[in-house]
C-alpha positions as a printed Julia matrix, in Angstrom:
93×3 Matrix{Float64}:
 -194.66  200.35  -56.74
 -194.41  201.51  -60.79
 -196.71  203.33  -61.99
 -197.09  205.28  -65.34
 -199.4   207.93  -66.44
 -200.56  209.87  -69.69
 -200.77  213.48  -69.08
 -202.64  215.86  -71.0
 -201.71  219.69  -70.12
 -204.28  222.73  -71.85
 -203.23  226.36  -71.0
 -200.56  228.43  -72.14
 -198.25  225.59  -72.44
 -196.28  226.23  -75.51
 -193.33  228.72  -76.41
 -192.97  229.01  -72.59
 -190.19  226.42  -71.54
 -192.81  223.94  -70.75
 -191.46  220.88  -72.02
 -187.91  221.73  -71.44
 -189.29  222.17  -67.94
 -190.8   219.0   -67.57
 -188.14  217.02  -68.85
 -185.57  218.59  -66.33
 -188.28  218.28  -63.1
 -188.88  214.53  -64.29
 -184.69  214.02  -64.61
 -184.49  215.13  -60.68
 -187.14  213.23  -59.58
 -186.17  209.88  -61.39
 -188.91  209.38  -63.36
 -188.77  208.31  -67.34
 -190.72  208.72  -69.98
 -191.52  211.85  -72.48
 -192.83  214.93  -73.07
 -194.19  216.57  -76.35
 -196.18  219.53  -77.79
 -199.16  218.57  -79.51
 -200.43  220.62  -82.99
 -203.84  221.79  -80.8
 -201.57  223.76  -78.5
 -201.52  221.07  -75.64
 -198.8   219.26  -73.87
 -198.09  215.34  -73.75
 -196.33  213.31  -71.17
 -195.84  209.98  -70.25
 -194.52  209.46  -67.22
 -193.4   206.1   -65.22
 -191.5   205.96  -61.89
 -192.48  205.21  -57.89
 -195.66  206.17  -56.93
 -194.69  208.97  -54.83
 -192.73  210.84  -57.93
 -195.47  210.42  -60.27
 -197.78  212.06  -58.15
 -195.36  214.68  -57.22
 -194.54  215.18  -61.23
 -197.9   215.37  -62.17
 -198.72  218.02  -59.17
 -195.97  220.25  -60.47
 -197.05  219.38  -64.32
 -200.63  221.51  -62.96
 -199.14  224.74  -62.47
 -195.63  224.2   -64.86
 -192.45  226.63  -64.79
 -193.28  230.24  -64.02
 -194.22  231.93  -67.59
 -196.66  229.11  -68.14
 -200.55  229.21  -67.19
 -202.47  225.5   -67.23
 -205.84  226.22  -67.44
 -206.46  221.88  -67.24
 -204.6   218.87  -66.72
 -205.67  215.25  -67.25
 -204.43  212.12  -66.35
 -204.75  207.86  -67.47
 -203.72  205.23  -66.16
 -200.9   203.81  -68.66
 -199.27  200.28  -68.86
 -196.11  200.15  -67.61
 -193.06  199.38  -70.33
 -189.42  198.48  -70.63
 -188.27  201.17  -72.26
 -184.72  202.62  -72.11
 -184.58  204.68  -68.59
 -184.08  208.67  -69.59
 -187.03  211.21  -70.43
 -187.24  212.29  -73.46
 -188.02  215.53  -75.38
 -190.31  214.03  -78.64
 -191.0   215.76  -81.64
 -194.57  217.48  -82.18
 -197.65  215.09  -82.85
């Protein structure tokens, strides 16, 4: 089953590799969608794939590459789309 889910990452998130990262983690595990930094210092995904790889994603989203520290991590239920397969790296909101 497809899911997709809005991720919401607080911590030391940015300036660290985050979304690089998460973009190359999501690639491996098949998943598309996006990633961006937000202007209050948080990190945005969306993420849409199996079940099992969403979960997994959003497990390693919680603790991020090594230099990063999440402090909190929050998740929604998101509508599935068609969108053009890939994840993307999106500018700053």
């Amino acid at each position: 089953m497809i899911r997709r889910v809005h991720v919401t990452v607080e911590g030391r998130v940015q300036g660290v590799g985050y979304r690089y990262a998460t973009r190359a983690e999501a690639v491996r595990r098949g998943i598309d969608g996006w990633v961006r930094n937000r202007v209050d210092g948080t990190v945005e995904a969306e993420l849409q794939g199996a079940d099992a790889a969403v979960a997994a994603m959003v497990t390693w989203m919680s603790s991020g590459p090594p230099s990063a520290r999440v402090t909190r991590i929050e998740t929604a239920a998101a509508a599935t789309t068609a969108e053009a397969p890939g994840f993307e790296l999106r500018p700053t909101a």
